[in-house]
Coordinates of C-alpha atoms in Angstrom, one line a residue:
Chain C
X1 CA 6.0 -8.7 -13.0
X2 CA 6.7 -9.0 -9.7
X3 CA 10.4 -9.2 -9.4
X4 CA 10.1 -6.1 -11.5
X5 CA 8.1 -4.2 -9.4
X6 CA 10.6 -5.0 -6.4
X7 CA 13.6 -4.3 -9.4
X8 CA 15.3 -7.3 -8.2
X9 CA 17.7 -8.3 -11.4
X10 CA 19.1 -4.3 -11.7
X11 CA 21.6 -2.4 -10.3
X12 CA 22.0 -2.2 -6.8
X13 CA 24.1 0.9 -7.1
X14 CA 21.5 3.4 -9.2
X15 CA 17.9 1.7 -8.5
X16 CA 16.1 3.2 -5.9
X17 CA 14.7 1.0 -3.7
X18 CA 11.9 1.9 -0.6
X19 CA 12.8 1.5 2.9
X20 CA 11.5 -1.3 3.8
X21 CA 10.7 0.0 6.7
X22 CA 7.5 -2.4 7.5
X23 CA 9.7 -5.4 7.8
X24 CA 12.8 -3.3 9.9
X25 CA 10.4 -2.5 12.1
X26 CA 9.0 -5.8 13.0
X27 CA 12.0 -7.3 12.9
X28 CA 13.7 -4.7 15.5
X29 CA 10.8 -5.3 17.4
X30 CA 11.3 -9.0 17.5
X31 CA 14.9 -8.4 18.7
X32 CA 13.6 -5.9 21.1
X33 CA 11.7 -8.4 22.8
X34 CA 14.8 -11.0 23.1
X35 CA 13.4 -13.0 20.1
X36 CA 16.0 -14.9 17.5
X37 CA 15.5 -13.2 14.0
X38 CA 14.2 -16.1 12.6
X39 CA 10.9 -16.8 14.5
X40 CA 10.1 -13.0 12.3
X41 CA 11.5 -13.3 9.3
X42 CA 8.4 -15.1 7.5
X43 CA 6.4 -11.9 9.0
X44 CA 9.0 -9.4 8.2
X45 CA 8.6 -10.2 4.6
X46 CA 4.8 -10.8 4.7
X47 CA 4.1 -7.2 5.5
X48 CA 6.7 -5.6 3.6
X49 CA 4.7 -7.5 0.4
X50 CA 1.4 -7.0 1.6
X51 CA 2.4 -3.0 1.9
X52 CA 3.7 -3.6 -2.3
X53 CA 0.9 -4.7 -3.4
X54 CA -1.0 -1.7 -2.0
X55 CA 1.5 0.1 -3.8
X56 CA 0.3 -2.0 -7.0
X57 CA -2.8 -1.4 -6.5
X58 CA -2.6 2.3 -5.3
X59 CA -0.3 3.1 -8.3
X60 CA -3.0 2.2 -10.8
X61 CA -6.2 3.4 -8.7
X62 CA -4.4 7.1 -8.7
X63 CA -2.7 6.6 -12.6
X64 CA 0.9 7.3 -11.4
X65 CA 3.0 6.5 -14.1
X66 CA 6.0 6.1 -12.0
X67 CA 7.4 4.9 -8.2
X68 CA 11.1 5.9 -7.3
X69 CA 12.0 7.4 -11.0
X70 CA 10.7 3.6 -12.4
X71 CA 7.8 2.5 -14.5
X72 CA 4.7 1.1 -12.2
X73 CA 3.8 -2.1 -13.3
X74 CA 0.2 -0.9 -15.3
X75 CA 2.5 1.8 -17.1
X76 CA 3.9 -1.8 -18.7
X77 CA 1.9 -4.7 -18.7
X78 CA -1.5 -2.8 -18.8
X79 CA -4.4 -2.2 -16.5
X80 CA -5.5 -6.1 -16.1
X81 CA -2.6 -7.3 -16.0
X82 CA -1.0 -5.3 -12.9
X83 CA -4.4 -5.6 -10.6
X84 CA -4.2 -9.2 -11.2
X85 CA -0.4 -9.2 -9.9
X86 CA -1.2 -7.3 -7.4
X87 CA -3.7 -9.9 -6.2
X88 CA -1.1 -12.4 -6.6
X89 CA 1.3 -10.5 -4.3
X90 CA -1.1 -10.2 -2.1
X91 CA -1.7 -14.3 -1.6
X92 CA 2.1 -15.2 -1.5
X93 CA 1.9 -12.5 1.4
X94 CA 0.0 -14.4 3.5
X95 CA 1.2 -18.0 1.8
X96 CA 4.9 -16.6 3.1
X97 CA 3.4 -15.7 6.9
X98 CA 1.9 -19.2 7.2
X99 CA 6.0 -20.3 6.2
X100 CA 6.1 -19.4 10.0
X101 CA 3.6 -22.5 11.0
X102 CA 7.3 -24.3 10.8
X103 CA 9.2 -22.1 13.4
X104 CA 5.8 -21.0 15.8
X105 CA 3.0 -22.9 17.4
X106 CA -0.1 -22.7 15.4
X107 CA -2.5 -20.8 17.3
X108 CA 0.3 -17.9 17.6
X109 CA 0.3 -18.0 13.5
X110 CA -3.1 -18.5 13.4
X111 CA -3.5 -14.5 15.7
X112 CA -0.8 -13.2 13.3
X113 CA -2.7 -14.3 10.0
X114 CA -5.9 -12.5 11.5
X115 CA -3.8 -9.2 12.4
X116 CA -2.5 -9.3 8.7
X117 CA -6.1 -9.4 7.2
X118 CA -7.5 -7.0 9.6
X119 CA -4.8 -4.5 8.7
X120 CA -5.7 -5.7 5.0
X121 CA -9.4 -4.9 5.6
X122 CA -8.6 -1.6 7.2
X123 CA -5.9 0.0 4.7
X124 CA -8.8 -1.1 1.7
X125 CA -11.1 1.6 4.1
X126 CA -8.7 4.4 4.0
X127 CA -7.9 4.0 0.4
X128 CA -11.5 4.0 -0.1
X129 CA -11.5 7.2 2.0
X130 CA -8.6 8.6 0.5
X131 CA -10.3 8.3 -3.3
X132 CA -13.2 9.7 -1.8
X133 CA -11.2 12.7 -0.8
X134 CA -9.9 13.3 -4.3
X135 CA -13.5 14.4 -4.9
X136 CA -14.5 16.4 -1.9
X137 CA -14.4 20.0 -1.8
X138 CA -13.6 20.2 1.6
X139 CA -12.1 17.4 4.1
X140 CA -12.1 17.9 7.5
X141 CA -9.2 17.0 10.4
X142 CA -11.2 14.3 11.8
X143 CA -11.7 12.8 8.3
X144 CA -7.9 13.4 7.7
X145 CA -6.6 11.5 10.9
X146 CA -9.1 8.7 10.5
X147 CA -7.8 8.1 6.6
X148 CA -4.6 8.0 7.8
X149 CA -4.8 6.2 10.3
X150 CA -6.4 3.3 8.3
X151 CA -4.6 3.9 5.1
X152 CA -1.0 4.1 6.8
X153 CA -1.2 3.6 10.6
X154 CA -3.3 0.2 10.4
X155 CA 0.0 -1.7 8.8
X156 CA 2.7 0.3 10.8
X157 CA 0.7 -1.4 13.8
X158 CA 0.3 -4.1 12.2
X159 CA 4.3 -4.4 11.9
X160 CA 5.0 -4.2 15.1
X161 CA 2.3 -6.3 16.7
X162 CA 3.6 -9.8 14.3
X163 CA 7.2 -8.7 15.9
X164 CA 5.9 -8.7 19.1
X165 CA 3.5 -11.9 18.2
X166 CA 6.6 -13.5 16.6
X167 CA 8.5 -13.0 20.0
X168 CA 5.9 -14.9 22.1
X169 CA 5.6 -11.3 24.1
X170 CA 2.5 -10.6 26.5
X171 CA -0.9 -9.5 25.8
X172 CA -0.4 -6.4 28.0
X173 CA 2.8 -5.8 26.0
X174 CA 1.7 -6.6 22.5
X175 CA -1.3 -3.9 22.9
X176 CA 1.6 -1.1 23.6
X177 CA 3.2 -2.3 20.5
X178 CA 0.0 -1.9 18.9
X179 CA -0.5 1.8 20.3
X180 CA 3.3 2.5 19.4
X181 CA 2.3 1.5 15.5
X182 CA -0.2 3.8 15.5
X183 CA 1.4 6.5 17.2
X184 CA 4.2 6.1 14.5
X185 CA 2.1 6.0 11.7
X186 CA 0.6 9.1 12.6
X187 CA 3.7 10.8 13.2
X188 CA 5.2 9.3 9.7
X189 CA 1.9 10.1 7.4
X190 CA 2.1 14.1 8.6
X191 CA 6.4 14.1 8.5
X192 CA 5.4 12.5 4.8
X193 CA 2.7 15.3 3.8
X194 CA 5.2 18.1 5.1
X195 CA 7.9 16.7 2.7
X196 CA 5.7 16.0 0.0
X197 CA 5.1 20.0 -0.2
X198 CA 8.4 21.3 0.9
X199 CA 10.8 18.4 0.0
X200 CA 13.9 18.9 -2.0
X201 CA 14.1 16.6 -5.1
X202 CA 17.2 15.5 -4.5
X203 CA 17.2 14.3 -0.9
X204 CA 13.5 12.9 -0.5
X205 CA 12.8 11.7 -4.3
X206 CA 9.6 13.9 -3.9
X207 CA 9.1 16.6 -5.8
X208 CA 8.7 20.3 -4.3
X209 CA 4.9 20.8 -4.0
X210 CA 4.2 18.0 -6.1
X211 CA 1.0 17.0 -3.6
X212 CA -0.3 20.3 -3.9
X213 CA -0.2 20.2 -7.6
X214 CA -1.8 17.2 -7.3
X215 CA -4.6 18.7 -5.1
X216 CA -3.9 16.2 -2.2
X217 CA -5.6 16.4 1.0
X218 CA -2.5 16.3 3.0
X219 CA -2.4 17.5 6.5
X220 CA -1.1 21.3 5.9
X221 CA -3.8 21.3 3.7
X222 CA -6.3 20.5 5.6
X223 CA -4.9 22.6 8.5
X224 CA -4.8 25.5 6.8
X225 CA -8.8 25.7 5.8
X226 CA -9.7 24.9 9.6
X227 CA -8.4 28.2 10.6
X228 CA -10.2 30.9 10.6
X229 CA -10.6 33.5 7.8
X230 CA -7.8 34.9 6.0
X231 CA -6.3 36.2 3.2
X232 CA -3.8 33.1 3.0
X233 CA -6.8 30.7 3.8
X234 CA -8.4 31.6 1.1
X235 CA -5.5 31.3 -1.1
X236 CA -5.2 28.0 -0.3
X237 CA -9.7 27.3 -0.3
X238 CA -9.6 28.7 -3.6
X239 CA -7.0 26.5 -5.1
X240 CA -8.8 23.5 -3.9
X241 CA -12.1 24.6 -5.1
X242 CA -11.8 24.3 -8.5
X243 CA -11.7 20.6 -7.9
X244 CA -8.6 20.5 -10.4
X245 CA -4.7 20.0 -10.3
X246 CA -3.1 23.6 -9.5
X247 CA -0.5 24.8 -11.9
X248 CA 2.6 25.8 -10.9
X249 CA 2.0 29.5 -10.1
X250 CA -1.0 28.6 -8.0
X251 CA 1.3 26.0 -6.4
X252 CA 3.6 28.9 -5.4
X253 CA 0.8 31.1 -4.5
X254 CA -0.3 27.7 -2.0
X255 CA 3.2 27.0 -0.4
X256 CA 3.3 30.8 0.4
X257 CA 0.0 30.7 2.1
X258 CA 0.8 27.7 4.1
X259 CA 4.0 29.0 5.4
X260 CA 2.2 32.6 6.4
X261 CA 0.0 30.6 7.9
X262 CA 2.4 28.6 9.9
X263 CA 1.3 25.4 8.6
X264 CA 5.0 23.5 8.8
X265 CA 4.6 24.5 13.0
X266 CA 1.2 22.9 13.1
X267 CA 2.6 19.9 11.5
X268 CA 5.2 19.8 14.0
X269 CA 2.7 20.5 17.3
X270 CA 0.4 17.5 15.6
X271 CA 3.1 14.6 15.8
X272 CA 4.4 16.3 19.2
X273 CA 2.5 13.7 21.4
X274 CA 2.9 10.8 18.7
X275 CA 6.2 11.7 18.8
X276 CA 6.6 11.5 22.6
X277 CA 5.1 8.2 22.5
X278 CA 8.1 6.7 20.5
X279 CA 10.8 8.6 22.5
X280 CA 9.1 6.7 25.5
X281 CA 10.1 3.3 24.5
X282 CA 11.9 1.3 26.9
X283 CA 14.5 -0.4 23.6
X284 CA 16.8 2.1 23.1
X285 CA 17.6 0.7 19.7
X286 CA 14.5 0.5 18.5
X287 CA 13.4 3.5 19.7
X288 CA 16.5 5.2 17.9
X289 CA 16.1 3.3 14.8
X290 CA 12.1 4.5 14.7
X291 CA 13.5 8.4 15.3
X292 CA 15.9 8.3 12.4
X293 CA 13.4 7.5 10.1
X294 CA 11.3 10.1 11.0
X295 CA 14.1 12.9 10.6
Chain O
X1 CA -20.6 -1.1 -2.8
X2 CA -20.2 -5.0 -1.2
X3 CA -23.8 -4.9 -0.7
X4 CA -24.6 -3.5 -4.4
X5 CA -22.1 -6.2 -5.6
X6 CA -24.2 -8.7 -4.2
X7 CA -27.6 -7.5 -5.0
X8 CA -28.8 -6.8 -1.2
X9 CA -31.9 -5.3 -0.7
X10 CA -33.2 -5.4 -4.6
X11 CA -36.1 -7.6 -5.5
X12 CA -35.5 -11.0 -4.7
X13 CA -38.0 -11.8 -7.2
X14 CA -36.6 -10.0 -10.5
X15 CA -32.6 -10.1 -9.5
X16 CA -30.8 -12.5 -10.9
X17 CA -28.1 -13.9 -8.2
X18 CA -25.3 -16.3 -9.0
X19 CA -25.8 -19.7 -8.1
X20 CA -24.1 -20.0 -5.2
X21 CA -22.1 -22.9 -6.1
X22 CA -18.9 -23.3 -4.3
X23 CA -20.9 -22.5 -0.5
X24 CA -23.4 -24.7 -1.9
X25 CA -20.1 -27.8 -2.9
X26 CA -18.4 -26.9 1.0
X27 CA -21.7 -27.0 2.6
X28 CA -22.5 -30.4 0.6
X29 CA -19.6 -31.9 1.3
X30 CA -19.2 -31.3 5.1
X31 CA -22.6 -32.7 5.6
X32 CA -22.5 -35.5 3.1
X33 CA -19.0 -36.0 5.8
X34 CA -21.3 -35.9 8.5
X35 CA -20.7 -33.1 10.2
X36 CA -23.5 -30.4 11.1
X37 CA -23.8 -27.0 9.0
X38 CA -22.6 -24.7 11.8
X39 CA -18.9 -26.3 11.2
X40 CA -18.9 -25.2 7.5
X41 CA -20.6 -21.9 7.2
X42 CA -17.8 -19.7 7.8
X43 CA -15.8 -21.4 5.2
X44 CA -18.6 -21.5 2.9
X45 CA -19.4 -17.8 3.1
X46 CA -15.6 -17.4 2.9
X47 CA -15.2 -19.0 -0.7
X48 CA -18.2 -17.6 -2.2
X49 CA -16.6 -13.7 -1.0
X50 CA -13.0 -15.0 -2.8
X51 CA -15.4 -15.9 -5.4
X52 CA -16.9 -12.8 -6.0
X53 CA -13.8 -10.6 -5.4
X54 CA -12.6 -12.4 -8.5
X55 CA -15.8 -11.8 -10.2
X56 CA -15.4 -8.1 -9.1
X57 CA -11.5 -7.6 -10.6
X58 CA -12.1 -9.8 -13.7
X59 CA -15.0 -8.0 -14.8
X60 CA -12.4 -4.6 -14.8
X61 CA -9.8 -6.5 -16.0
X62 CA -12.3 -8.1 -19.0
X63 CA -14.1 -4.2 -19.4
X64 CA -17.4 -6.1 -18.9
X65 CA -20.0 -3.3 -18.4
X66 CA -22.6 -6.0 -17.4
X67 CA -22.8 -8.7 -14.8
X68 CA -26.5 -11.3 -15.1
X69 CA -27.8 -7.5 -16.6
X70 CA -26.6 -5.3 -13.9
X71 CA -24.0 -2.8 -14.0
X72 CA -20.8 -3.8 -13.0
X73 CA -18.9 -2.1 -9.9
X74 CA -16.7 -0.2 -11.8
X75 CA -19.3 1.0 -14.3
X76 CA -21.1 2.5 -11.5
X77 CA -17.9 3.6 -9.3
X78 CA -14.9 3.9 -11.3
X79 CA -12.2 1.7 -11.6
X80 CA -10.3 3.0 -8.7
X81 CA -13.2 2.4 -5.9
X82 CA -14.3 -0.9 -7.5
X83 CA -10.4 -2.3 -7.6
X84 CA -9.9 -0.9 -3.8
X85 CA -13.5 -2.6 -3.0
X86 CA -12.7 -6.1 -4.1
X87 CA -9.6 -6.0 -2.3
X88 CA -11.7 -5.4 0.7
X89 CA -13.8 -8.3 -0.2
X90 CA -10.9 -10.6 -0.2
X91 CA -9.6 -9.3 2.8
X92 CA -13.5 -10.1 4.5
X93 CA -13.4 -13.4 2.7
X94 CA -10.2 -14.4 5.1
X95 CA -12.0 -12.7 8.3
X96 CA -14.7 -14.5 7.6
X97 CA -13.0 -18.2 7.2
X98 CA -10.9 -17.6 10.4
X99 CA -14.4 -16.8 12.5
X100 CA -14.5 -20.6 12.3
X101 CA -12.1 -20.9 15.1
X102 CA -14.5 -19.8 17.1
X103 CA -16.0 -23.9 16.2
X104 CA -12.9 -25.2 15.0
X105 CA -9.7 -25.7 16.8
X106 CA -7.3 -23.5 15.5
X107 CA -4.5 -26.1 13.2
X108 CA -7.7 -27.1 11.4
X109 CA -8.6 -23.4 10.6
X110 CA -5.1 -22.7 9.6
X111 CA -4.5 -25.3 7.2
X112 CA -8.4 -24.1 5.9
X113 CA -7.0 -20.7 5.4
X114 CA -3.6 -21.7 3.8
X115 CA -5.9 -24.2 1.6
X116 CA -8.3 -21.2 0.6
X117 CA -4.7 -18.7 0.5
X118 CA -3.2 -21.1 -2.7
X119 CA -6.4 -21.2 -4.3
X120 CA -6.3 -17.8 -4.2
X121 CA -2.5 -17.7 -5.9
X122 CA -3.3 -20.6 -8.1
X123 CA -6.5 -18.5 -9.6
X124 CA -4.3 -15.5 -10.4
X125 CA -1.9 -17.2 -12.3
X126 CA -5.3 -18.6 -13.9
X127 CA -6.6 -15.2 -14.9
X128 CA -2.7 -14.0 -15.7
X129 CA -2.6 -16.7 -18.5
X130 CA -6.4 -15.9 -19.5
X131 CA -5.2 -12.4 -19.8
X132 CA -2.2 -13.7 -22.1
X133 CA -4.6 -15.7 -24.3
X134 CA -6.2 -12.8 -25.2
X135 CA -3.6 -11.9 -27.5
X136 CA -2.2 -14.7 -28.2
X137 CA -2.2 -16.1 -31.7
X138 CA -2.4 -19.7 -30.5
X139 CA -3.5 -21.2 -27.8
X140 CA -2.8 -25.3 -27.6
X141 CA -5.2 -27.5 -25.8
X142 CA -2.2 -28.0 -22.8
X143 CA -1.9 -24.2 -21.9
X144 CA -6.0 -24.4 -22.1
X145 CA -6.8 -27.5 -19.9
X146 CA -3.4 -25.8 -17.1
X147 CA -5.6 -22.0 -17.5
X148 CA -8.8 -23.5 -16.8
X149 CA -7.0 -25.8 -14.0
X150 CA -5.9 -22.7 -12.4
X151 CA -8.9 -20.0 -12.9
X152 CA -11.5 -22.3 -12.1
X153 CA -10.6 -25.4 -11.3
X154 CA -8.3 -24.7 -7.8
X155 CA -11.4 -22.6 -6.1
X156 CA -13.6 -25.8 -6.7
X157 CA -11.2 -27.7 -5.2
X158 CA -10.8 -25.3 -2.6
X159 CA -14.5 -25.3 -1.8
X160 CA -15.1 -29.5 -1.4
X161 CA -11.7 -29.3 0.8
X162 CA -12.7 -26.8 2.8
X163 CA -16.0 -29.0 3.6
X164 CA -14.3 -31.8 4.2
X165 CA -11.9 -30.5 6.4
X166 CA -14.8 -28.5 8.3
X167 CA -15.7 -31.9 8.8
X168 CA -12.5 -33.6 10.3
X169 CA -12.4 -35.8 7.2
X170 CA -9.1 -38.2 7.2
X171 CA -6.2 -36.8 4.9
X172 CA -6.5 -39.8 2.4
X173 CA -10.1 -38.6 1.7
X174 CA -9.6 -35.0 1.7
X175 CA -6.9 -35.6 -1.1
X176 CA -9.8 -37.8 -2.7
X177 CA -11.9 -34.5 -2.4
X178 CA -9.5 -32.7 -4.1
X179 CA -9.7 -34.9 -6.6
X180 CA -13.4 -34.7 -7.2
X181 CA -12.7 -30.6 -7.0
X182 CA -10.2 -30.7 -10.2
X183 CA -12.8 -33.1 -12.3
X184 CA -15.8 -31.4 -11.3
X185 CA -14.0 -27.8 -12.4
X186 CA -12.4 -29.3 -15.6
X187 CA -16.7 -30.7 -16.6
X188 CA -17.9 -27.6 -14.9
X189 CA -15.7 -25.7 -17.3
X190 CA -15.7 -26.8 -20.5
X191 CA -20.1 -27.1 -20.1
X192 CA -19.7 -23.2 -19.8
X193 CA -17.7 -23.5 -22.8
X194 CA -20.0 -25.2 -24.7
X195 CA -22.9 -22.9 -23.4
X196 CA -21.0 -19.7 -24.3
X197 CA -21.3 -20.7 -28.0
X198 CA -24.3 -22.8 -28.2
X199 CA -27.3 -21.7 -25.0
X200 CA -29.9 -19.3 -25.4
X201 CA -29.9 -16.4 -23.6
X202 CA -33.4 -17.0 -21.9
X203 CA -32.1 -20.4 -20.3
X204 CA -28.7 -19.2 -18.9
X205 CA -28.6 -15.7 -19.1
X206 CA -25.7 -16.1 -21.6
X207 CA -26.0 -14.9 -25.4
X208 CA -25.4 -17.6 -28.2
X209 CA -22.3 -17.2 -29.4
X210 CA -21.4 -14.5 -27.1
X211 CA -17.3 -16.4 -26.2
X212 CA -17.0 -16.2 -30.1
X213 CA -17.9 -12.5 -30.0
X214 CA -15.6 -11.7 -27.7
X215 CA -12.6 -14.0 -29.6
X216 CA -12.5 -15.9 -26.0
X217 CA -10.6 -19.2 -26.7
X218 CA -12.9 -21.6 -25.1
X219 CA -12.7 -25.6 -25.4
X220 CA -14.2 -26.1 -28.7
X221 CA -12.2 -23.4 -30.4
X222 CA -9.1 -24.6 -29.1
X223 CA -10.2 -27.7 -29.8
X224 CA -10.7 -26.8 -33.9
X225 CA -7.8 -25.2 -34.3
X226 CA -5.6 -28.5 -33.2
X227 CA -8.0 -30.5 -35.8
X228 CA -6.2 -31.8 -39.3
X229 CA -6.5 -29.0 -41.9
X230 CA -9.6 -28.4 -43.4
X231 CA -12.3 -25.7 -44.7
X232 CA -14.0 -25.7 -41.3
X233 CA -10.8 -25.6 -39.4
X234 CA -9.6 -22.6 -41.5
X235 CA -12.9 -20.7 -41.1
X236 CA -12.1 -20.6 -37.2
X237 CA -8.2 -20.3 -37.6
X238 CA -8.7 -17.2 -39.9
X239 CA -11.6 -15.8 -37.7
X240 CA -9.2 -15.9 -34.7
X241 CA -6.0 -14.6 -36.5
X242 CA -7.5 -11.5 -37.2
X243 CA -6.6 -10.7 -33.4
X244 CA -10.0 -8.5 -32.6
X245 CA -13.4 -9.0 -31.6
X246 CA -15.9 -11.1 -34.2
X247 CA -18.6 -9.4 -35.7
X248 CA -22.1 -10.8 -36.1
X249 CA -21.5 -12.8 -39.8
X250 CA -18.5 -14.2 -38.9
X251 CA -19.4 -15.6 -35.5
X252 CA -22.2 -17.4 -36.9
X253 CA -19.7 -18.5 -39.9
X254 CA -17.8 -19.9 -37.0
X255 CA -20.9 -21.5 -35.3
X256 CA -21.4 -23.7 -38.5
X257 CA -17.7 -24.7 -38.8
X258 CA -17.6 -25.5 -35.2
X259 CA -20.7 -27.9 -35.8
X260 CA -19.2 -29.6 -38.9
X261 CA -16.0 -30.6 -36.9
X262 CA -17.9 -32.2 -34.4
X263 CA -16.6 -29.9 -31.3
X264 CA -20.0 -30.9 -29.3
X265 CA -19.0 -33.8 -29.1
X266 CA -14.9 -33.4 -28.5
X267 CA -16.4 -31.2 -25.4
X268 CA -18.4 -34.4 -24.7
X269 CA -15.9 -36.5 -24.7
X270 CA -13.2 -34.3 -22.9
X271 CA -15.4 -34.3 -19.9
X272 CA -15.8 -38.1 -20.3
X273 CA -13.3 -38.8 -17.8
X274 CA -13.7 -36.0 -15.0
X275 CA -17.9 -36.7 -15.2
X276 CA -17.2 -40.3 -14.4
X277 CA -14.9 -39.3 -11.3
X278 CA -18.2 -37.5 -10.0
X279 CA -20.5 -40.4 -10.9
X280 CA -18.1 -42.5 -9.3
X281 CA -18.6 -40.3 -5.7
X282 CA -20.1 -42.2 -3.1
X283 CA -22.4 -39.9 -1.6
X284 CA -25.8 -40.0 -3.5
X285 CA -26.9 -36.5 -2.2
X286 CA -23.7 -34.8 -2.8
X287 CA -23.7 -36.4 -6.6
X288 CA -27.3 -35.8 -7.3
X289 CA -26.6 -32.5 -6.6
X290 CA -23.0 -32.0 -8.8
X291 CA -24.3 -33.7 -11.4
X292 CA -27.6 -31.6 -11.7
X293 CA -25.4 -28.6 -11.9
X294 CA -23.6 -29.9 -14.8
X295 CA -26.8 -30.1 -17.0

């Protein structure tokens, strides 16, 4: 089930894969700190399967039937079966960051192992938050950012903090690793709700409006009913009030209102000073790597 | 939802609690090692929170609606929630064990964590094959004795080994703890067995042939079915082949069956072995008190 759900054993050439961009990121930060690749490696590929078997999980908690064009791993081996492999992937996470005990010293493993769980504890919050949401008639943007910044930002710090753990780098230093996650998550999470309403198919794998149809509580969203009054706001209040997936003309009706509203520019002005925060990084190759993947 | 889980702040005098037993084996075991309580507590709390995730996953996994007469998590808060909250119970179950650096130096905490990180591997593959079983056709008394090795067995383990190393005990005698963890688990196991077909409800809050309802395959079953061919035998086969749940005539036509072969006393005799491994423990508190448990 496993292997599956990471499609090792298929074609390289047509499967489509994520990013990885958990493990990229805390191995570029390794490197950026004059560490040898291999002191993050174990790491590297902790996070990326800790951040899996949230997918696991998440994949059966919200009933999607499929990830990248693929089957999710309830969709075939049932309910049961795929929580308890998620569970599984979650131990040989950690079991593969202990691997590191043979490259580090101890009590450096020992801080890593912690920063994993916490980011474990934290992401189980903003789930929790973000199935909450699915409920609520209104969400507000302090609600949003602090979702997000469990559900998403929590492991994007926690990324870049075993990098900087794995390269034996300062205190002082690891803590602006720490605020760089975070400032990254933030700016990937609302970059992620603007393509999951505006996204073409072909270039993204998301679906045009497909988290509006799905009456997510995505930042434009959520934007848009803290303005004040208007004829688009209530376009968009109206959709979400029927507590129910919007069809596809209401979906149109939605996108028009957000874009009248100038909901894309308020995206933009949000992740401004994230966004400045990652442009100020000393590495220039990290720093470009981290702008590339955020368009 | 934790808190509800664990029955905080009802009526200590109606509730009925679990029994506490792995905390109760670490805490045992460190002292009857000499050391004092403080040392073990963390790791105690830690295994009986891995515990109860389990308890929390299996009971969605299993659709059990009812858990010592209360509603379980999911029956109250949806599958989604109650998934997402025992994943946050196993990520607090870590937090918690590696609090105990604050008393322990920090290679004895992470070889307690990677101890309680395999159990926690070893019990999914447990509950993967247990989740098998329910389909299968068949079930030999090998793949038995490895599922119950692996569901319930390892966290036993995991719980005297996590006492003993609270306690600084020498290798040698942790891998004789160990030991003790695999036989008490395999008697531990197999009693339950017996008790899902054969207690009454008032003494163990289990209903008399409640395993046979539910077409578990429990030791004497599995037991039966490898038995030379007879009338008895082929009651049980044929109950079992049917593939579905037993209703009330049938179970108790099982019951009987079960009694003619003798599989009371096959249980008795399979735990032979692993009880005399617990009489044979040193300690006279620590035995007193496993052996007690096992009726």
């Amino acid at each position: 089930m496993l292997t599956y759900h990471f499609g090792y054993g298929e074609d390289r050439a047509t499967i489509r894969r994520g990013k990885r961009l958990r493990p990229q990121i805390a191995m570029r930060t390794a490197l950026a700190e004059g560490a040898p690749l291999e002191r993050v490696l174990d790491a590297a590929a902790a996070v990326e399967m800790l951040h899996n078997y949230s997918l696991v999980h998440d994949d059966i908690e919200d009933r999607d039937e499929l990830r990248h064009g693929r089957r999710t791993l309830w969709n075939i081996y049932g309910v049961a079966q795929a929580i308890n492999a998620g569970d599984a992937m979650c131990a040989i996470s950690f079991l593969t960051l202990m691997r590191a005990s043979e490259r580090l010293e101890g009590a450096r493993v020992l801080e890593m192992v912690r920063v994993l769980h916490e980011a474990h504890r934290v992401m189980c919050e903003g789930q929790a938050l973000d199935l909450q949401f699915e409920r609520a008639t209104q969400v507000d943007l302090a609600a949003y950012h602090h979702m997000i910044a469990c559900k998403t930002g929590k492991l994007f710090e926690a990324a870049f903090v075993l990098g900087a753990l794995a390269a034996s780098t300062s205190p002082d230093d690891v803590a602006r690793y720490a605020e760089l996650g975070r400032a990254y998550g933030r700016a990937f999470q609302i970059r992620d709700d603007v393509l999951g309403i505006w996204a073409s198919t072909d270039a993204t794998g998301k679906v045009t409006g497909n988290d509006l149809a799905r009456r997510k509580w995505t930042f434009p969203v959520v934007w848009a009913l803290a303005q004040q009054p208007s004829a688009a706001r209530s376009t968009v209040a109206d959709a979400y009030a029927a507590g129910e997936a919007l069809d596809a003309p209401t979906v149109t009706r939605v996108v028009d209102a957000l874009i009248s509203l100038g909901a894309q520019q308020a995206a933009e002005r949000a992740i401004a000073e994230p966004m400045a925060v990652v442009r100020r990084h000393p590495d220039a190759a990290l720093r470009t790597y981290l702008l590339g993947t955020l368009g």
